[in-house]
Amino acid sequence: MISFTINDREVTGQEGWTILEVAKWHGIDIPTLCYHGAVEPYGACRLCVVEVDDGQQRRLVASCLHPVQEGLKVQTDSERVKNVRRWILQMMVDEHPGSQRIKELAKSYGVKESRFKSDRVEDLCILCGLCVRACDEVVGARAISLGNRGVRKEVATTHRLPSPECVACGTCLYVCPTGAMEQLFDRIRG
Amino acid sequence: MSVSFEKIEAILDRFPPQPEHLVSAFQEIQAEFKYIPADAFNAVCDHLGVPRSQGWAVATFFKSFSFEPKGIHEIKVCLGTACHLKGGARLVEGLERELKVERGHTTGDLLFTLDTVNCVGACALAPVVVVGEEYQANTNSRKLKKHLKKVAAE
Amino acid sequence: MRQISTALKLDENRLASPAALAAYRESILAERDPNRPIIIVCHGTGCLATNSPKVADTLRRAIAAAGLQAQVVPEIKTTGCHGFCSRGPLVIFHPTGLFYQRVQPEDVEEIVQTTLLEGKPVERLLYVDPNTGEHIVHDHDIPFYKYQQRLVLRNIGKIDPADIRDTIAAGGYQSLAKVLAGMTPEEVIAVVETSGLRGRGGGGFLAGRKWRLAVENVRKSPGPVYVVGNGDEGDPGAFMDRTLMEGDPHAVLEGMIIGAYALGAQQGYIYVRLEYPLAVRHLSVAIEQARALGLLGQNILGTGFDFDIKINRGAGAFVCGEETALIASLEGRVGEPKTRPPYPAEKGLWNRPTIINNVETWGNVPQIIEKGADWFAGMGVPHSTGTKIFSLVGKVNNVGLVEVPMGITLGRIVEEIGGGVPGRDEFKAVQTGGPSGGCIPWELKDTPVDFDSLTRVGSMMGSGGMIVMDKRDCMVDVAKYFLEFLMDESCGKCVPCRMGLERMHAMLGEFTMGKGSLEDLDELHSLAEGIKDGSLCALGGTAPNPVLSTIRYFRDEYEAHILHKTCPGKVCRELITYAINSELCNGCTLCARECPAGAITGVKKKPHEINSSLCIKCGVCFEVCKPEAVEIL
Ligand SMILES: Cc1cc2nc3c(=O)[nH]c(=O)nc-3n(C[C@H](O)[C@H](O)[C@H](O)COP(=O)(O)O)c2cc1C
Ligand code: SF4
Ligand code: FES
Ligand code: FES
Ligand code: FES
């Protein structure tokens, strides 16, 4: 057993657990978007960041990936953490104004749309990669992947053609946090 | 360059069937055909035992792979820091006007592909443009225009 | 490649023990006449681009035709980059050190006549000090070289990188022999540790500590381990690693073989940037020749130690220089970084302990073994020992590659070695640390160039890029430029980097158009902090640095754009206009003919005019005007 603190509260977790898992266990809420218990954590949305102090350094880490450590001091809502979350949600709500889930999350952090708001309401994909991981790890079909890079990154099929590997099981529809897959699905399945 | 299965096979023969050779195999395909033809893409993935979706992620991630044929002469305008300060951006714009093609694209006659690159390591000679294998050092729009005329005539 | 080693009879000379190397070296030296003159024609990338192969060819033919007496026929040697490419092609005469610059094939005849036959220098090919107007005859008297301390670069420019015998004659692989003849892995690591060698690739982590961590991890979990040379050199405006790999590939190999011995690795990889084909060629030749001599491969120097190196070429992604992304790419996966821990020293290539060091870091290892940890630690300053290679480029008189002891001041590098800014202005800023470094203003020119001092002033050492900017550069534009670069190179996995850099770029774009407000500067600051804190890897984690450092030191320029709608550097398009000074214009009509927008009118021999409503501000007129009559207002 490993003991450490979350928001000054003593908690314990097993070796190899992540901070997020221990926090959930103890009913401490940390927001997430690219995390799902059924697949490997990926660390992309960064909404789950927390501030950790290991006695040498204070820094922000993704709680969905960071292993628990003896004596670690974790803060889930420090000013630095809030600044990161607010900016993530600010940019998401501007880029994907059509997503209800994002809108609600943003609202809970007091974030409103800004002058950079996009007019493409149909653009819902936040590239969390859950569909890709579910298709690979849960279904084993490997019909889709995250293609390209940077601002051009996208959920894609090979050659952007309907995927012969797709078994139309709909698992991706189920894990997608924003509803983006509803639009993509027909193009993937062909 | 025609896409023949013999050529693809010959390239695949050089690689044992392990996923670690994916990038190297794509590089050879790209060098041979100046792009990655769909058949070659599939053959590489299948030969190395890489799921095609993962192959697609890798091939689209890297800037040097393309799925459309590139021109006979590849022009790479350096936009690294040294070249930026010495007007690299103006050079690309000039070439875009001259060749009537946007960066990242190929002229209709398949003669030139206009690309940008972030430093070719010849920064002491900025601004630098690489045409094919040849470095144009301390260049400017006028010198480039002349050089491209010469290259096109060859 | 096989042919080269066969031609050099390397296979026949396969070295069966560490002592055999010394004997082989003796035999090479004995074959060489120390008094034979050598003419070196630089064949680095820079000089190749400015015609050096033709110079060498013409020289060879002219010498053969000149009928010189046998004992004075010089040997012509082609070498790697001398670091002074802005003056290339370079031709240097040994043993005197007579130094010719910007030599073209047309000059060869005069060189043979005047220098070889009459023994006099060709005045017009000498280097002229831009500050004093003095002609300088010998390389060691040129300020650019005089103040340098070339240790990692010691062989470059002297040896032919395609001939391992040159390297061996210069003392190459002696450290490897020393290690294999009588040092334990533990002793090797201890030497590297006490030398204080820090990584030259950006992070500045202590090399010895990294090695020790890896060794401890191997002990905990026995099995295969790997060493990797990072030659991805992604920082734009930097060419240290390229020069090293092209000019002295064996230094990198030797360092890696020593590292492999310390770790117990049997396989190594060198990851070379896509844009460096010559480096790949020279490394491949070097590997082939080292194998033929028994310095690499099975049973190295007859000691039973096996280790081999494979070269992987990059495919055009800056982020693949990041160690976890590099490893992913070596495994054939997408070059996306992963969260650390675990660090590569624990779980690297194929989840096994892996030492990954920059190629310049590896290049330091042989001389540390040879001359000792104390010798190395005695150079530089505490916590930043040894020398560092910098690529000094931009608005500076002597553009090139310089190696100096750590701790020398920024001002000395730019003023003494670089000869200052053209036009005798002061520099405005020096950008160090690559795209995610910072801009250091003239006022801080006395900052010592070492890891910690650079971080203290808001920049960083990075891999050694040093870009000099003068009053004609706009700091807002520079910040925007770096963001553009990083946006283009972000892998796009994590949100703060993918979306945050785009947002910062959009805000800077507004400034360069004279839009935005001072409150936006604060917003930008808070976003920058969010990106630094929230990003997954150091690309996003350091990307805001150019923005933060320019706001810190050049706030007045941001305010000029935002409040006064002017660009002090006269760079930002929306805030400048082109005009022709009628007193300087001689009516040559060149600009009118070149202007792609047809915005310039005028009659021959009469001052021309620019119609600003048609002008697209491409700057062609400014570039072509001989009497410099085009002004930017
Ligand atoms: C975005 C990014 C790009 C990098 N590019 C390079 C590079 O081109 N060359 C390099 O040696 N290190 C690069 N690094 C640093 C490597 O991650 C790693 O720290 C280094 O190779 C370790 O070697 P060293 O300790 O000898 O410097 C980069 C890091 C980041 C975050
Ligand atoms: S910080 Fe940038 S480069 Fe690094 S993982 Fe995130 S998106 Fe990729
Ligand atoms: S939930 Fe941890 S990064 Fe997305
Ligand atoms: S910046 Fe253009 S070659 Fe390096
Ligand atoms: S290439 Fe000759 S000096 Fe650099």
mmCIF file of C-alpha atoms in Angstrom, chain B residues 7 10 20 25-26 38 51 53 59 65 67 69 78 85 101 103 108 112 114 117 120 123 140 143 151:
data_model
loop_
_atom_site.group_PDB
_atom_site.id
_atom_site.type_symbol
_atom_site.label_atom_id
_atom_site.label_comp_id
_atom_site.label_asym_id
_atom_site.label_seq_id
_atom_site.Cartn_x
_atom_site.Cartn_y
_atom_site.Cartn_z
ATOM 1 C CA LYS B 7 9.789 -2.802 -57.977
ATOM 2 C CA ALA B 10 12.365 -5.739 -54.742
ATOM 3 C CA GLU B 20 10.336 -1.628 -36.961
ATOM 4 C CA ALA B 25 10.340 0.853 -46.132
ATOM 5 C CA PHE B 26 8.081 3.835 -46.793
ATOM 6 C CA ALA B 38 -1.853 2.694 -52.592
ATOM 7 C CA PRO B 51 -2.215 -3.053 -39.332
ATOM 8 C CA SER B 53 -4.667 1.764 -40.025
ATOM 9 C CA ALA B 59 2.716 7.606 -43.212
ATOM 10 C CA PHE B 65 5.714 11.011 -47.355
ATOM 11 C CA PHE B 67 0.213 10.039 -51.464
ATOM 12 C CA PRO B 69 3.077 11.978 -57.151
ATOM 13 C CA CYS B 78 14.182 26.918 -46.291
ATOM 14 C CA LEU B 85 15.437 36.548 -41.028
ATOM 15 C CA VAL B 101 1.182 26.756 -57.523
ATOM 16 C CA ARG B 103 3.418 25.523 -51.402
ATOM 17 C CA GLY B 108 0.311 20.759 -63.601
ATOM 18 C CA PHE B 112 8.123 21.102 -59.997
ATOM 19 C CA LEU B 114 7.127 23.503 -54.251
ATOM 20 C CA VAL B 117 11.551 22.990 -45.070
ATOM 21 C CA VAL B 120 18.643 22.256 -44.179
ATOM 22 C CA CYS B 123 22.293 28.342 -42.317
ATOM 23 C CA ASN B 140 17.131 35.736 -54.224
ATOM 24 C CA LYS B 143 18.595 34.140 -59.204
ATOM 25 C CA VAL B 151 16.502 23.310 -64.735
#
